[in-house]
Amino acid sequence: MRTEQTTDWTLAARDAAAKLAVDALERDRANAEPLAEAQLLREHRLPSLLLPTSVGGGGGTWADALRAVREVAVADGSIAQLLGYHYVNQANLAWVADEPTRRRWQERTGPAQWLWGDAVNPVDPDLTLTPVGDGAAGGYRLSGRKSFATGVSSGDVSVVSGLDSSTGRSVLVVVERGAAGVQPGGDWDNLGQRLSASGSVTFTDVEVPAENVLGFLDGEAATPRASLVTPAIQAVFGGFYVGVVRGALQTAAEYTRSTSRAWLLSDSASAAQDPYVLATYGRLVARLRAAEALADQAGAALVAADEAGDDLTWHERGELAELVAALKVVSSDLAVEATSAVFEVTGARATSNRVGLDRFWRNVRTHTLHDPVQYKAREVGDHFVNGTHPEFTLYT
Amino acid sequence: MRTEQTTDWTLAARDAAAKLAVDALERDRANAEPLAEAQLLREHRLPSLLLPTSVGGGGGTWADALRAVREVAVADGSIAQLLGYHYVNQANLAWVADEPTRRRWQERTGPAQWLWGDAVNPVDPDLTLTPVGDGAAGGYRLSGRKSFATGVSSGDVSVVSGLDSSTGRSVLVVVERGAAGVQPGGDWDNLGQRLSASGSVTFTDVEVPAENVLGFLDGEAATPRASLVTPAIQAVFGGFYVGVVRGALQTAAEYTRSTSRAWLLSDSASAAQDPYVLATYGRLVARLRAAEALADQAGAALVAADEAGDDLTWHERGELAELVAALKVVSSDLAVEATSAVFEVTGARATSNRVGLDRFWRNVRTHTLHDPVQYKAREVGDHFVNGTHPEFTLYT
Amino acid sequence: MRTEQTTDWTLAARDAAAKLAVDALERDRANAEPLAEAQLLREHRLPSLLLPTSVGGGGGTWADALRAVREVAVADGSIAQLLGYHYVNQANLAWVADEPTRRRWQERTGPAQWLWGDAVNPVDPDLTLTPVGDGAAGGYRLSGRKSFATGVSSGDVSVVSGLDSSTGRSVLVVVERGAAGVQPGGDWDNLGQRLSASGSVTFTDVEVPAENVLGFLDGEAATPRASLVTPAIQAVFGGFYVGVVRGALQTAAEYTRSTSRAWLLSDSASAAQDPYVLATYGRLVARLRAAEALADQAGAALVAADEAGDDLTWHERGELAELVAALKVVSSDLAVEATSAVFEVTGARATSNRVGLDRFWRNVRTHTLHDPVQYKAREVGDHFVNGTHPEFTLYT
Amino acid sequence: MRTEQTTDWTLAARDAAAKLAVDALERDRANAEPLAEAQLLREHRLPSLLLPTSVGGGGGTWADALRAVREVAVADGSIAQLLGYHYVNQANLAWVADEPTRRRWQERTGPAQWLWGDAVNPVDPDLTLTPVGDGAAGGYRLSGRKSFATGVSSGDVSVVSGLDSSTGRSVLVVVERGAAGVQPGGDWDNLGQRLSASGSVTFTDVEVPAENVLGFLDGEAATPRASLVTPAIQAVFGGFYVGVVRGALQTAAEYTRSTSRAWLLSDSASAAQDPYVLATYGRLVARLRAAEALADQAGAALVAADEAGDDLTWHERGELAELVAALKVVSSDLAVEATSAVFEVTGARATSNRVGLDRFWRNVRTHTLHDPVQYKAREVGDHFVNGTHPEFTLYT
């Protein structure tokens, strides 16, 4: 007896997923900007899930948000990435911005169901923010290039980090879609997550008015709360991976039931009765159930941390990050293995490109490289053996 | 931020575990009857945890009971087995016996903190129950032998299953410790779980008065509720395995910190900083966290099933069994691997018998063979692919 | 000090591989008939490697042939499949045909460097051979369809199996390219092995003159020698898989050295010095070395069996098949895992489709499904535990 | 058809193994000095296998020696360790000593079938060699303690390394059994390899006459040939591990056939027909076959290096070391996994201490910690990616 809490948000996400599933393979191949998909998310009111009802939001929790990402990922990994990144990008309003800024932007984003992209990836050299006039109060001009910028090309607004050329501090600003000087590279042609709109973007003297400055994003300004973006995005990853695994296994099981043949040396009447096929499914499903349970725990922990607000301590933030890191490790390992193993339970004919069963592997094989899982494992081990919490970075 | 619910029962079990940990290795080697250990459990009031407070019990839930087993297993796998089996054996009062019988036995067992053993293992040929006088109303004489009978030699009472020689039905009866004709074999000398008192027992014309008959245990009499013993005992297994893994990892980490040396080709100042050591711990801990999360879910599901009582449906019972089977699979695989891998993060000197780090592997290597994990994996796979629930047996 | 025997054949195969490597990715994407590639093999005289020098062949051994397949597979899995299948198809001349037939065809195929395709896959219903006139002496008309027929569309001749409609026996015949009534489906659009020309073929009243009849291929006619086709093709598979693994690892290492960046939390100056990157390579390479060593042993054993000729016993044939099955198991498992793991040692940017590092995984993920590895593992286990040899089929 | 070269040495080793197998479990438990076992090796003339026939030796090759170690390991891991270490210790005569010293000692050791122990382990602080009179020419007095010294207590002579107190150089000397001042600790009480006589030893002013000085063992004096001790001992390890795996699998298969029962939910008539049991055996056996093939290659490579003598280059020595390191990695991983997995194919009753099936795991779990396999994997990876060879140490 599974005691599953099926919320309205889960149902809304499942409904969106069902629509995305219809042509997930064709859309993956087409590799187009996910504009229709973004609209679908808006129609299900998923973008505003986390915002307070007072600003036209859905009033949901981070557990709801993570669960929605997971449900969408069952059908479409790319769009799950867009949605998950959106939640974290938008959360900078709650966690980094001051009260007036937060309210101003939430009031705009909520009713409009905006999707938030980002150009924050810290592996690249930083973008430059040149003060216009006298410091941040006068706004900035933004220039530079980011190699990976999920959702900048398809999102309504984007969170962008850059270095203030006068102070050297890392500043977080909002850039609206279609702003002059923003040039998406249109160069995302990768193995997986093909619709995630993750290509490069070049900023050339983009005007950033003062009201678009959200706050600082560096060690000096970091608070436990402001640094929640890292465990949050990593929890998105974990939820996304377990969703893809469920999608792969469900798709494979449908194929095994409907199409696979019993092997000629098997005593079983059908592939769906073969002892090896069933045990292989069973082991993968068992691991999936465990990863899902851990994802649920991570969701609950993120809710608690979010609710703690300014009272959140570094220790609590560290414990959350460790739990999420554990989720990252088990979900990454499972995802890469399970999405490749599904072929073993469907058989040779399932490699036809008409079936497209490889898209699950392509998606997680691509995205799990975001940051090396070995370093996440080291982080978990360091916590267990030495009781440490890693310092805040955009990866830890 | 881990949102752990630390109940009084968890604290009581941890306290018992701390005392058991002091000489776990020496007691393992001595291979004696666990009488002092049983007394320790009684002193912490753990045996009556599940009984209603109205009969002097602790009023705890199955989630509490499974958590207590897990905590004890961190220190001592054998005693965790005794406690876990006890809970399930005693639960036949709640799930199989009729109301007067249940109450009569609960009132005796609660205040006395009795531990319940069993001679129910269905792999052996069945014991024989010969009616005295006219059918079950006159009681039985019990004869035969069971190869494995956990807790019969050390428990206060035992649940015993046998075949009624007149009707051929499988009957569940209670045999009290020291009853004439009960002869424990004292022949449990196995690789692991050495204190679990799991040797054989021979019954020779043991008198079983009518009031000691709990009910039937066969397909004919099976109800969803009466058949909860199987998911319950399998949930005990899963909890026990994850507890042993935590015990092994904690013991190893203490050794790594205090005693292990950095490898001479390592750049690290100490073993506890070595990148390979940390990543190995991290992967094992991450999997442990996932298995623990799944064990928590299984506990919650068993609570719900227990509370449903006679309203429990076969479908709900089947979903519970599937969830527990998934836990069995992941915890078994992890337990065997992790308890062997701890040597890789402690090093050659940790193989000294003074350290005794092998006892964790010996315990789970022995007990995970109770029923083959491949058939549990098949069960999970069959459910996922074909939507089936296995028929009730003492293994499914 | 590696004691490698680098023969002229190995050098020739490596030279062909070097040329194939230049545009392997582009050719994979184009999915065209591998006509130019076939010509390249001919220019290196690889097709006639196994034929006696007396008929214009190369006089090489099966060890040479398997090694050539392995070397080609380092660069191009599809073409390695074509070459390996060719060797086995052509070997029906030596193993199944009578002396005059063998000589007649060898004299034609040797100097012309013909490539042999096949339509023999037994999973489909059989093709029909209708006798023209009075039995096989008058030749046949061939009709029917095969779903997978490697090399029929690109090979110079093909070996085809069909059921003699008058006797019900399975007969092996030769069909020449361009014969009237042969219609390749051009429908091979699969995940991997895209250039292996493995699509369907339809035969409509194809004339098969008597001289094109090679012999019988069924239990009745089976001799140890005639049944060598199965261990031979399975040895080809194993060699092909280890070649692809080496190709994947070499390609990845080149990328790691030239392009990958050290992770920002790493203490290493470059990705090529990272302890996790190096240990991951090391474990994969170590397993590759072991699989290659086993492939060498399998090659030597096939040479011995081939040389034994009609003196080969069923026991010897069974021992060979068991050794080859072991190779199949280890090489399949390694291939699927290693070709996915290479991304972990190259990093996120290596998922760009310009790099195309996924083609190794696509190739082995597709081909290792030819027959389920679990059943090969069962075969090896049955031999070890029970001393059995499987009966001859086209899979065992 | 396996083309196995069964030499007389293999037969002799198998014969010794058969005798050791009779009471391997009882001897393991008794934990006594392996004096009778050493005598058994002498009776089979195995100690002198590698010595030239001109000095009364067997004239065998390193391939023979490694194969003998492997065969003995099938029955008894401890005695295989004694024999394997002996070969490497004794080989210092061939590889380090000058011609007169070599001949003098070989003439003594050959006819007497001496076993050579060692106190060379470099993890401990070095022993001290104080010159008597004027430098090495006058001999030394040896003092200090080694924690692990395999065979010193049971060997006829031992190779001991110490630091010359006047020059600071590392010197290799011979100490004869029973020499005054040699005090074995008798303190080897470990999980596995219990008869390997690997306890500590204390040297107190032991007289070392000049004729017992073999040569230098340090970077300054190192030649490719003199440094062969490291790949040789690591090849011994690999051979020893694969031998133990074969022993474990053979012992398990005998149990499966004779004693295991089919699981009650299995459709199979016996455990030996169960599909899961067979596939599990098959996968382990397949990996064993690959590891054995690699061990054969390593043996051939060591023969070539040994025969190259003073012409051996550092590059060739490095390539040998890399091949042996690969063997170390695959055999270690397989050994730890397979010796634990054998319980899954034998079942719960096989955990009885009367069966003693755990001794295989205990032996390899203990010995594979000699040096961390992760660092060997790094070595293999470093060679593959960067083309490096590690500098000579007693571990690389």
PDB file of N, CA and C in Angstrom, chain B residues 273-322:
ATOM      1  N   GLN B 273      41.532  12.041   3.995  1.00  0.00           N
ATOM      2  CA  GLN B 273      41.487  13.087   2.972  1.00  0.00           C
ATOM      3  C   GLN B 273      41.694  12.522   1.569  1.00  0.00           C
ATOM      4  N   ASP B 274      41.982  11.244   1.485  1.00  0.00           N
ATOM      5  CA  ASP B 274      42.278  10.635   0.187  1.00  0.00           C
ATOM      6  C   ASP B 274      41.056  10.698  -0.731  1.00  0.00           C
ATOM      7  N   PRO B 275      41.239  11.165  -1.976  1.00  0.00           N
ATOM      8  CA  PRO B 275      40.066  11.314  -2.857  1.00  0.00           C
ATOM      9  C   PRO B 275      39.342  10.004  -3.135  1.00  0.00           C
ATOM     10  N   TYR B 276      40.092   8.916  -3.260  1.00  0.00           N
ATOM     11  CA  TYR B 276      39.427   7.637  -3.531  1.00  0.00           C
ATOM     12  C   TYR B 276      38.667   7.153  -2.304  1.00  0.00           C
ATOM     13  N   VAL B 277      39.293   7.302  -1.149  1.00  0.00           N
ATOM     14  CA  VAL B 277      38.626   6.895   0.093  1.00  0.00           C
ATOM     15  C   VAL B 277      37.318   7.664   0.252  1.00  0.00           C
ATOM     16  N   LEU B 278      37.374   8.967   0.040  1.00  0.00           N
ATOM     17  CA  LEU B 278      36.173   9.785   0.255  1.00  0.00           C
ATOM     18  C   LEU B 278      35.076   9.461  -0.762  1.00  0.00           C
ATOM     19  N   ALA B 279      35.449   9.285  -2.017  1.00  0.00           N
ATOM     20  CA  ALA B 279      34.421   8.994  -3.027  1.00  0.00           C
ATOM     21  C   ALA B 279      33.810   7.615  -2.803  1.00  0.00           C
ATOM     22  N   THR B 280      34.612   6.680  -2.322  1.00  0.00           N
ATOM     23  CA  THR B 280      34.052   5.352  -2.030  1.00  0.00           C
ATOM     24  C   THR B 280      33.057   5.445  -0.889  1.00  0.00           C
ATOM     25  N   TYR B 281      33.437   6.114   0.170  1.00  0.00           N
ATOM     26  CA  TYR B 281      32.460   6.351   1.248  1.00  0.00           C
ATOM     27  C   TYR B 281      31.222   7.049   0.694  1.00  0.00           C
ATOM     28  N   GLY B 282      31.429   8.062  -0.105  1.00  0.00           N
ATOM     29  CA  GLY B 282      30.308   8.869  -0.578  1.00  0.00           C
ATOM     30  C   GLY B 282      29.295   8.058  -1.365  1.00  0.00           C
ATOM     31  N   ARG B 283      29.787   7.210  -2.244  1.00  0.00           N
ATOM     32  CA  ARG B 283      28.848   6.402  -3.039  1.00  0.00           C
ATOM     33  C   ARG B 283      28.074   5.439  -2.146  1.00  0.00           C
ATOM     34  N   LEU B 284      28.753   4.845  -1.202  1.00  0.00           N
ATOM     35  CA  LEU B 284      28.064   3.896  -0.317  1.00  0.00           C
ATOM     36  C   LEU B 284      27.062   4.622   0.575  1.00  0.00           C
ATOM     37  N   VAL B 285      27.456   5.773   1.092  1.00  0.00           N
ATOM     38  CA  VAL B 285      26.555   6.539   1.964  1.00  0.00           C
ATOM     39  C   VAL B 285      25.341   7.022   1.169  1.00  0.00           C
ATOM     40  N   ALA B 286      25.572   7.455  -0.067  1.00  0.00           N
ATOM     41  CA  ALA B 286      24.447   7.928  -0.880  1.00  0.00           C
ATOM     42  C   ALA B 286      23.437   6.809  -1.091  1.00  0.00           C
ATOM     43  N   ARG B 287      23.951   5.625  -1.396  1.00  0.00           N
ATOM     44  CA  ARG B 287      23.028   4.490  -1.583  1.00  0.00           C
ATOM     45  C   ARG B 287      22.336   4.140  -0.262  1.00  0.00           C
ATOM     46  N   LEU B 288      23.068   4.250   0.824  1.00  0.00           N
ATOM     47  CA  LEU B 288      22.451   3.983   2.135  1.00  0.00           C
ATOM     48  C   LEU B 288      21.326   4.965   2.404  1.00  0.00           C
ATOM     49  N   ARG B 289      21.576   6.249   2.103  1.00  0.00           N
ATOM     50  CA  ARG B 289      20.526   7.258   2.325  1.00  0.00           C
ATOM     51  C   ARG B 289      19.268   6.903   1.532  1.00  0.00           C
ATOM     52  N   ALA B 290      19.449   6.458   0.306  1.00  0.00           N
ATOM     53  CA  ALA B 290      18.293   6.101  -0.519  1.00  0.00           C
ATOM     54  C   ALA B 290      17.571   4.882   0.061  1.00  0.00           C
ATOM     55  N   ALA B 291      18.336   3.907   0.495  1.00  0.00           N
ATOM     56  CA  ALA B 291      17.714   2.705   1.062  1.00  0.00           C
ATOM     57  C   ALA B 291      16.990   3.046   2.369  1.00  0.00           C
ATOM     58  N   GLU B 292      17.571   3.921   3.148  1.00  0.00           N
ATOM     59  CA  GLU B 292      16.907   4.345   4.387  1.00  0.00           C
ATOM     60  C   GLU B 292      15.605   5.088   4.081  1.00  0.00           C
ATOM     61  N   ALA B 293      15.632   5.924   3.044  1.00  0.00           N
ATOM     62  CA  ALA B 293      14.414   6.653   2.672  1.00  0.00           C
ATOM     63  C   ALA B 293      13.319   5.675   2.245  1.00  0.00           C
ATOM     64  N   LEU B 294      13.725   4.646   1.516  1.00  0.00           N
ATOM     65  CA  LEU B 294      12.751   3.642   1.091  1.00  0.00           C
ATOM     66  C   LEU B 294      12.246   2.841   2.298  1.00  0.00           C
ATOM     67  N   ALA B 295      13.118   2.575   3.242  1.00  0.00           N
ATOM     68  CA  ALA B 295      12.704   1.876   4.461  1.00  0.00           C
ATOM     69  C   ALA B 295      11.703   2.723   5.241  1.00  0.00           C
ATOM     70  N   ASP B 296      11.933   4.016   5.261  1.00  0.00           N
ATOM     71  CA  ASP B 296      10.964   4.910   5.921  1.00  0.00           C
ATOM     72  C   ASP B 296       9.597   4.817   5.231  1.00  0.00           C
ATOM     73  N   GLN B 297       9.609   4.828   3.906  1.00  0.00           N
ATOM     74  CA  GLN B 297       8.342   4.714   3.161  1.00  0.00           C
ATOM     75  C   GLN B 297       7.660   3.379   3.447  1.00  0.00           C
ATOM     76  N   ALA B 298       8.460   2.326   3.500  1.00  0.00           N
ATOM     77  CA  ALA B 298       7.872   1.013   3.766  1.00  0.00           C
ATOM     78  C   ALA B 298       7.250   0.994   5.163  1.00  0.00           C
ATOM     79  N   GLY B 299       7.924   1.645   6.102  1.00  0.00           N
ATOM     80  CA  GLY B 299       7.373   1.724   7.452  1.00  0.00           C
ATOM     81  C   GLY B 299       6.031   2.438   7.472  1.00  0.00           C
ATOM     82  N   ALA B 300       5.961   3.561   6.777  1.00  0.00           N
ATOM     83  CA  ALA B 300       4.705   4.316   6.730  1.00  0.00           C
ATOM     84  C   ALA B 300       3.605   3.493   6.064  1.00  0.00           C
ATOM     85  N   ALA B 301       3.964   2.755   5.036  1.00  0.00           N
ATOM     86  CA  ALA B 301       2.967   1.948   4.332  1.00  0.00           C
ATOM     87  C   ALA B 301       2.471   0.804   5.213  1.00  0.00           C
ATOM     88  N   LEU B 302       3.368   0.238   6.015  1.00  0.00           N
ATOM     89  CA  LEU B 302       2.946  -0.855   6.895  1.00  0.00           C
ATOM     90  C   LEU B 302       2.041  -0.328   8.000  1.00  0.00           C
ATOM     91  N   VAL B 303       2.340   0.868   8.481  1.00  0.00           N
ATOM     92  CA  VAL B 303       1.454   1.497   9.469  1.00  0.00           C
ATOM     93  C   VAL B 303       0.051   1.641   8.888  1.00  0.00           C
ATOM     94  N   ALA B 304      -0.019   2.142   7.658  1.00  0.00           N
ATOM     95  CA  ALA B 304      -1.328   2.344   7.034  1.00  0.00           C
ATOM     96  C   ALA B 304      -2.060   1.019   6.860  1.00  0.00           C
ATOM     97  N   ALA B 305      -1.349  -0.010   6.448  1.00  0.00           N
ATOM     98  CA  ALA B 305      -1.988  -1.318   6.239  1.00  0.00           C
ATOM     99  C   ALA B 305      -2.462  -1.890   7.565  1.00  0.00           C
ATOM    100  N   ASP B 306      -1.640  -1.750   8.588  1.00  0.00           N
ATOM    101  CA  ASP B 306      -2.005  -2.254   9.918  1.00  0.00           C
ATOM    102  C   ASP B 306      -3.247  -1.538  10.421  1.00  0.00           C
ATOM    103  N   GLU B 307      -3.284  -0.243  10.207  1.00  0.00           N
ATOM    104  CA  GLU B 307      -4.427   0.532  10.702  1.00  0.00           C
ATOM    105  C   GLU B 307      -5.700   0.243   9.902  1.00  0.00           C
ATOM    106  N   ALA B 308      -5.536  -0.171   8.655  1.00  0.00           N
ATOM    107  CA  ALA B 308      -6.722  -0.493   7.854  1.00  0.00           C
ATOM    108  C   ALA B 308      -7.445  -1.717   8.405  1.00  0.00           C
ATOM    109  N   GLY B 309      -6.719  -2.586   9.064  1.00  0.00           N
ATOM    110  CA  GLY B 309      -7.333  -3.737   9.725  1.00  0.00           C
ATOM    111  C   GLY B 309      -8.107  -4.611   8.767  1.00  0.00           C
ATOM    112  N   ASP B 310      -9.313  -4.957   9.116  1.00  0.00           N
ATOM    113  CA  ASP B 310     -10.102  -5.856   8.278  1.00  0.00           C
ATOM    114  C   ASP B 310     -10.523  -5.209   6.966  1.00  0.00           C
ATOM    115  N   ASP B 311     -10.391  -3.893   6.882  1.00  0.00           N
ATOM    116  CA  ASP B 311     -10.747  -3.222   5.627  1.00  0.00           C
ATOM    117  C   ASP B 311      -9.639  -3.304   4.578  1.00  0.00           C
ATOM    118  N   LEU B 312      -8.506  -3.781   4.987  1.00  0.00           N
ATOM    119  CA  LEU B 312      -7.392  -3.878   4.037  1.00  0.00           C
ATOM    120  C   LEU B 312      -7.794  -4.787   2.872  1.00  0.00           C
ATOM    121  N   THR B 313      -7.508  -4.308   1.648  1.00  0.00           N
ATOM    122  CA  THR B 313      -7.863  -5.123   0.479  1.00  0.00           C
ATOM    123  C   THR B 313      -6.642  -5.921   0.014  1.00  0.00           C
ATOM    124  N   TRP B 314      -6.916  -6.931  -0.806  1.00  0.00           N
ATOM    125  CA  TRP B 314      -5.794  -7.696  -1.369  1.00  0.00           C
ATOM    126  C   TRP B 314      -4.925  -6.789  -2.244  1.00  0.00           C
ATOM    127  N   HIS B 315      -5.561  -5.867  -2.962  1.00  0.00           N
ATOM    128  CA  HIS B 315      -4.768  -4.968  -3.798  1.00  0.00           C
ATOM    129  C   HIS B 315      -3.823  -4.128  -2.947  1.00  0.00           C
ATOM    130  N   GLU B 316      -4.358  -3.563  -1.865  1.00  0.00           N
ATOM    131  CA  GLU B 316      -3.508  -2.752  -0.989  1.00  0.00           C
ATOM    132  C   GLU B 316      -2.390  -3.601  -0.379  1.00  0.00           C
ATOM    133  N   ARG B 317      -2.733  -4.793   0.028  1.00  0.00           N
ATOM    134  CA  ARG B 317      -1.720  -5.698   0.582  1.00  0.00           C
ATOM    135  C   ARG B 317      -0.656  -6.003  -0.472  1.00  0.00           C
ATOM    136  N   GLY B 318      -1.074  -6.169  -1.709  1.00  0.00           N
ATOM    137  CA  GLY B 318      -0.130  -6.455  -2.783  1.00  0.00           C
ATOM    138  C   GLY B 318       0.782  -5.272  -3.065  1.00  0.00           C
ATOM    139  N   GLU B 319       0.251  -4.059  -3.033  1.00  0.00           N
ATOM    140  CA  GLU B 319       1.077  -2.865  -3.257  1.00  0.00           C
ATOM    141  C   GLU B 319       2.105  -2.703  -2.133  1.00  0.00           C
ATOM    142  N   LEU B 320       1.666  -2.974  -0.913  1.00  0.00           N
ATOM    143  CA  LEU B 320       2.607  -2.947   0.210  1.00  0.00           C
ATOM    144  C   LEU B 320       3.718  -3.967   0.003  1.00  0.00           C
ATOM    145  N   ALA B 321       3.327  -5.176  -0.374  1.00  0.00           N
ATOM    146  CA  ALA B 321       4.325  -6.241  -0.556  1.00  0.00           C
ATOM    147  C   ALA B 321       5.326  -5.861  -1.640  1.00  0.00           C
ATOM    148  N   GLU B 322       4.848  -5.196  -2.677  1.00  0.00           N
ATOM    149  CA  GLU B 322       5.747  -4.810  -3.763  1.00  0.00           C
ATOM    150  C   GLU B 322       6.746  -3.751  -3.293  1.00  0.00           C
TER     151      GLU B 322
END
